[in-house]
Amino acid sequence: MESWATFGGDLHLDLTGRRAGGLGLRAALEDALREAVQDGRLAPGTRLPSSRALGGDLGIARNTVVEAYTQLTAEGWLTARQGTGTTVADRAAPPVPATASETAPTRPPVRYDLLPGRPDLSLFPRSAWLAAARRALTAAPDEALGYGSPLGRIELRRALAAYLARVRGVRTDPERILVCSGHTQGLGLLCGVLRERGATSLAVEAYGLAPLRAVVAASGLTRAALELDEGGARTDALAGTGAGAVLLTPAHQFPVGAPLSAHRRAAAVEWARRTDGFVIEDDYDGEFRYDRQPVGAMQALDPERVVHSGTASKSLAPGLRLGWLALPRALVAPVARLKQLADAQSGVLDQLTLAELIGSGTYDRHVRRCRLHYRRRRDRLVAALAERAPGVRVTGVAAGLHAVLLLPPDGPSEAELIARGAAAGLALGALADCHDEGAGAAPAPPGLVIGYGTPPEHAFAGALDALCGLLGRG
Amino acid sequence: MESWATFGGDLHLDLTGRRAGGLGLRAALEDALREAVQDGRLAPGTRLPSSRALGGDLGIARNTVVEAYTQLTAEGWLTARQGTGTTVADRAAPPVPATASETAPTRPPVRYDLLPGRPDLSLFPRSAWLAAARRALTAAPDEALGYGSPLGRIELRRALAAYLARVRGVRTDPERILVCSGHTQGLGLLCGVLRERGATSLAVEAYGLAPLRAVVAASGLTRAALELDEGGARTDALAGTGAGAVLLTPAHQFPVGAPLSAHRRAAAVEWARRTDGFVIEDDYDGEFRYDRQPVGAMQALDPERVVHSGTASKSLAPGLRLGWLALPRALVAPVARLKQLADAQSGVLDQLTLAELIGSGTYDRHVRRCRLHYRRRRDRLVAALAERAPGVRVTGVAAGLHAVLLLPPDGPSEAELIARGAAAGLALGALADCHDEGAGAAPAPPGLVIGYGTPPEHAFAGALDALCGLLGRG
């Protein structure tokens, strides 16, 4: 076998195997080149190295290469042209893969995506991110690029500790922050630690994000549902669950929207202290609060009992896969150990860039801009529905990127509306999908979960119009 | 560890050891400078390099140097003068600071790091990476930044499929490639799928990387060791293991070095076919082969039975946390499912950047440059040991970033040499640490595993000298 690094790239040519199979050197080279053209590794038009260079690379006589090129040119695999040397012939294209019609989706295409849980991706600050990446990578020491602490880069942990204290009232320090690959991974790591501590069950809100339920289930924990009312999750019912921890969305219940009341917060922390349990505070959109009463992080009530879990998925982009946990002291080592086993650490370049973005104040400005953008959208949604679909009750809109639309009892059902929407190219979420039946929650009222942050700006008016047309009287 | 040759003489500043001892970067620099003034290596009146120059030399941020200079000036060790810059203070022996004994590391600092498993991080192509990131992020559609396929970005999977076919002879397509967060995560996902399929044991080579053993153990799989000989792992013994899969390093056994013989490869694939099992091919350094017989990927023998696992940790940097699996068709869905549960997908920005780097040919050129760099280092290591420590037998150096040094029976033991090395500031790996006792492997012969890729270029001569001094006769 030979590797060939002459024409701007390495090419693997197996001569040794062919020679062992009885071929002479020239025949082995011809055969290997033929196969490489045939299976597309050498694309049509690719310029081959000179016979001298290839002979040198392979440690064979130049003449052998000349003879092989001549033979393959005669066979039509290669083309020899004065001045440009030898190239792969144009007609040597490999067969076309499956046609478009075979791979096309059968459902009507989505024109307007109003599914919840995603930000407006067109807001991602590409230029600012690239500039911060340049500053961060230029300043980073070499060792930052190596294997590092499973907690993540110290630059980002420092920036987050200061930011979370300032913006969310979190009480933490860089040694208690673990950078993870989104809330998904953070929750998975925490569930793993709970299992190690002997827990068999996690208390959850009766409504939540379905993919997170799958993460809990995969860890081997069962779920015990807390019903919701206007004060948020019924944490007064925790005592009966036998759970090792409770997963809450205190700032803005997902998706129903109420903030967890002070009394319920205290009850959850009290329960955790009494049972040696923990509260996991999913602060998925804590930065996007539109009213005049920002709700501080629940973690501040007891940093040794509440894990604060944050993410850049809403404020920047889900594709970054950047999240963070502000951990009680007792959980730092076990969570770090599982993170080490999972993937050693999260990617350092994005961590360094986010640290730079936060440290320079760019992140703050970006979040403010996004908050204004989403607030305007919320106002447009609420106004349009009030005018064109007055039978629909809109809730949970004091914060976040989504709204819950409770449907009138005499209208079409949730499932029917979603089907009609799909037929019209409108993607909508069902409240029932957020409802945790597996955890024994009571049935959901009919409703839709509308992600008003999802469409790009140019599509929002059309999306609103389509939604109102679907829900309205005419 | 860092060497500094800016002001007309070499000065060794050990930052790595101090950082390993728990100091932050600035504190480590301050401590190292303090010590250099104190022990006279930096004489009174010596002019220090500019913060820009020293930062550049040490690969750290200029600001960190400025802050360290400011602090040491405040403490009286240095003097800052308009026009002449920063100099060592005139009074020769400043008082020992009260805190020095409290903050100083207790272990002797590491001057030369020859631990295996890491590349020379100073080779990371920062400018090329940033340029590729700019091109990639500028070209990416908004949807690339959202939640995407757990397999990873299609741009990178396409680039990898073509690259792996060309360079390693891998037979795959983009729909069978999963981008993961390094080989660590890839192996963890595969172990999880093996458990789901009912496997209880993974066959492994009798020598391997200890952290990977922890990943296997955490999945709940036991390990069955295959002994090694000159043909590589004894895959003919697989039948007796009852394992669900075998983890191999066919291109360059880690750390012993032999490539797996053709006969042993065939035996492993044959075993996998017969038992509905799989081969996991850890191709950790397949791109760094120095002789004239590159060993193609074992995966090509049977893409439905061999998982090819690759990584950017050696070719670019471990901190990227970018790896990939070329999967048998039957494993694509179950591995993707576990990846979705683990962290939804790997970060998209680095994926897009690597795709751009591969597609533009920059990655090929970078790998070739690294190959040459490491090959020269290997040659220097082998030559120095032959001359100065002829009793040591060097093996496994036809590829990779490390060498195994088998120790003469009449010399000091492995443990003794490592302790002596540590006392002299030389970090060395023990062959015994790679030896999988837990899997029932026979005892290891005394040896050292030397990562010759680890030190930055300016420290390599010193590291070689220290190593030869330790191992040689005089």
mmCIF file of N, CA, C and O in Angstrom, chain A residues 172-202:
data_model
loop_
_atom_site.group_PDB
_atom_site.id
_atom_site.type_symbol
_atom_site.label_atom_id
_atom_site.label_comp_id
_atom_site.label_asym_id
_atom_site.label_seq_id
_atom_site.Cartn_x
_atom_site.Cartn_y
_atom_site.Cartn_z
ATOM 1 N N THR A 172 -22.325 31.833 42.425
ATOM 2 C CA THR A 172 -21.439 30.737 42.045
ATOM 3 C C THR A 172 -20.024 31.258 41.892
ATOM 4 O O THR A 172 -19.761 32.433 42.136
ATOM 5 N N ASP A 173 -19.092 30.396 41.524
ATOM 6 C CA ASP A 173 -17.740 30.812 41.180
ATOM 7 C C ASP A 173 -17.219 29.892 40.085
ATOM 8 O O ASP A 173 -17.821 28.848 39.817
ATOM 9 N N PRO A 174 -16.129 30.284 39.418
ATOM 10 C CA PRO A 174 -15.696 29.525 38.233
ATOM 11 C C PRO A 174 -15.402 28.046 38.520
ATOM 12 O O PRO A 174 -15.529 27.221 37.624
ATOM 13 N N GLU A 175 -15.054 27.725 39.759
ATOM 14 C CA GLU A 175 -14.718 26.326 40.067
ATOM 15 C C GLU A 175 -15.957 25.449 40.211
ATOM 16 O O GLU A 175 -15.838 24.239 40.403
ATOM 17 N N ARG A 176 -17.117 26.066 40.168
ATOM 18 C CA ARG A 176 -18.362 25.304 40.317
ATOM 19 C C ARG A 176 -19.184 25.336 39.044
ATOM 20 O O ARG A 176 -20.324 24.877 39.023
ATOM 21 N N ILE A 177 -18.601 25.867 38.000
ATOM 22 C CA ILE A 177 -19.303 25.894 36.716
ATOM 23 C C ILE A 177 -18.748 24.809 35.809
ATOM 24 O O ILE A 177 -17.530 24.630 35.717
ATOM 25 N N LEU A 178 -19.626 24.077 35.175
ATOM 26 C CA LEU A 178 -19.219 23.086 34.183
ATOM 27 C C LEU A 178 -19.846 23.461 32.853
ATOM 28 O O LEU A 178 -21.062 23.647 32.765
ATOM 29 N N VAL A 179 -19.002 23.597 31.845
ATOM 30 C CA VAL A 179 -19.480 23.899 30.498
ATOM 31 C C VAL A 179 -19.840 22.577 29.825
ATOM 32 O O VAL A 179 -19.025 21.643 29.816
ATOM 33 N N CYS A 180 -21.044 22.499 29.297
ATOM 34 C CA CYS A 180 -21.479 21.254 28.669
ATOM 35 C C CYS A 180 -22.042 21.543 27.288
ATOM 36 O O CYS A 180 -22.146 22.689 26.868
ATOM 37 N N SER A 181 -22.376 20.466 26.586
ATOM 38 C CA SER A 181 -22.844 20.606 25.210
ATOM 39 C C SER A 181 -24.362 20.747 25.210
ATOM 40 O O SER A 181 -25.080 19.852 24.781
ATOM 41 N N GLY A 182 -24.821 21.893 25.694
ATOM 42 C CA GLY A 182 -26.252 22.171 25.727
ATOM 43 C C GLY A 182 -26.915 21.604 26.976
ATOM 44 O O GLY A 182 -26.344 20.801 27.706
ATOM 45 N N HIS A 183 -28.157 22.051 27.209
ATOM 46 C CA HIS A 183 -28.908 21.571 28.371
ATOM 47 C C HIS A 183 -29.135 20.073 28.280
ATOM 48 O O HIS A 183 -29.193 19.376 29.298
ATOM 49 N N THR A 184 -29.261 19.549 27.062
ATOM 50 C CA THR A 184 -29.453 18.108 26.881
ATOM 51 C C THR A 184 -28.353 17.329 27.586
ATOM 52 O O THR A 184 -28.617 16.430 28.382
ATOM 53 N N GLN A 185 -27.098 17.690 27.290
ATOM 54 C CA GLN A 185 -26.011 16.955 27.932
ATOM 55 C C GLN A 185 -25.972 17.220 29.428
ATOM 56 O O GLN A 185 -25.760 16.309 30.220
ATOM 57 N N GLY A 186 -26.187 18.478 29.819
ATOM 58 C CA GLY A 186 -26.161 18.805 31.238
ATOM 59 C C GLY A 186 -27.160 17.964 32.027
ATOM 60 O O GLY A 186 -26.833 17.402 33.070
ATOM 61 N N LEU A 187 -28.375 17.856 31.489
ATOM 62 C CA LEU A 187 -29.392 17.066 32.170
ATOM 63 C C LEU A 187 -29.000 15.590 32.215
ATOM 64 O O LEU A 187 -29.169 14.917 33.239
ATOM 65 N N GLY A 188 -28.450 15.092 31.122
ATOM 66 C CA GLY A 188 -28.021 13.700 31.093
ATOM 67 C C GLY A 188 -26.942 13.413 32.134
ATOM 68 O O GLY A 188 -26.984 12.387 32.823
ATOM 69 N N LEU A 189 -25.978 14.320 32.260
ATOM 70 C CA LEU A 189 -24.925 14.142 33.258
ATOM 71 C C LEU A 189 -25.517 14.156 34.666
ATOM 72 O O LEU A 189 -25.160 13.325 35.509
ATOM 73 N N LEU A 190 -26.433 15.093 34.923
ATOM 74 C CA LEU A 190 -27.039 15.179 36.255
ATOM 75 C C LEU A 190 -27.842 13.916 36.569
ATOM 76 O O LEU A 190 -27.779 13.388 37.682
ATOM 77 N N CYS A 191 -28.583 13.423 35.586
ATOM 78 C CA CYS A 191 -29.334 12.183 35.804
ATOM 79 C C CYS A 191 -28.398 11.028 36.121
ATOM 80 O O CYS A 191 -28.682 10.195 36.988
ATOM 81 N N GLY A 192 -27.260 10.988 35.432
ATOM 82 C CA GLY A 192 -26.284 9.937 35.709
ATOM 83 C C GLY A 192 -25.766 10.011 37.135
ATOM 84 O O GLY A 192 -25.626 8.981 37.816
ATOM 85 N N VAL A 193 -25.499 11.214 37.604
ATOM 86 C CA VAL A 193 -25.018 11.377 38.987
ATOM 87 C C VAL A 193 -26.117 11.003 39.981
ATOM 88 O O VAL A 193 -25.849 10.358 41.006
ATOM 89 N N LEU A 194 -27.353 11.382 39.676
ATOM 90 C CA LEU A 194 -28.457 11.001 40.568
ATOM 91 C C LEU A 194 -28.569 9.486 40.676
ATOM 92 O O LEU A 194 -28.769 8.938 41.750
ATOM 93 N N ARG A 195 -28.400 8.813 39.542
ATOM 94 C CA ARG A 195 -28.433 7.344 39.554
ATOM 95 C C ARG A 195 -27.309 6.792 40.430
ATOM 96 O O ARG A 195 -27.520 5.867 41.219
ATOM 97 N N GLU A 196 -26.114 7.371 40.289
ATOM 98 C CA GLU A 196 -24.989 6.916 41.110
ATOM 99 C C GLU A 196 -25.274 7.111 42.597
ATOM 100 O O GLU A 196 -24.787 6.359 43.437
ATOM 101 N N ARG A 197 -26.038 8.159 42.917
ATOM 102 C CA ARG A 197 -26.375 8.426 44.312
ATOM 103 C C ARG A 197 -27.541 7.577 44.797
ATOM 104 O O ARG A 197 -28.004 7.740 45.923
ATOM 105 N N GLY A 198 -28.046 6.721 43.937
ATOM 106 C CA GLY A 198 -29.090 5.800 44.370
ATOM 107 C C GLY A 198 -30.509 6.237 44.053
ATOM 108 O O GLY A 198 -31.465 5.539 44.399
ATOM 109 N N ALA A 199 -30.664 7.397 43.386
ATOM 110 C CA ALA A 199 -32.016 7.838 43.051
ATOM 111 C C ALA A 199 -32.612 6.928 41.983
ATOM 112 O O ALA A 199 -31.904 6.375 41.143
ATOM 113 N N THR A 200 -33.926 6.754 42.035
ATOM 114 C CA THR A 200 -34.613 5.966 41.005
ATOM 115 C C THR A 200 -35.605 6.814 40.232
ATOM 116 O O THR A 200 -36.123 6.381 39.211
ATOM 117 N N SER A 201 -35.868 8.030 40.718
ATOM 118 C CA SER A 201 -36.928 8.835 40.103
ATOM 119 C C SER A 201 -36.568 10.312 40.104
ATOM 120 O O SER A 201 -35.865 10.793 40.992
ATOM 121 N N LEU A 202 -37.029 11.019 39.073
ATOM 122 C CA LEU A 202 -36.859 12.468 38.967
ATOM 123 C C LEU A 202 -38.248 13.090 38.912
ATOM 124 O O LEU A 202 -39.080 12.667 38.105
#
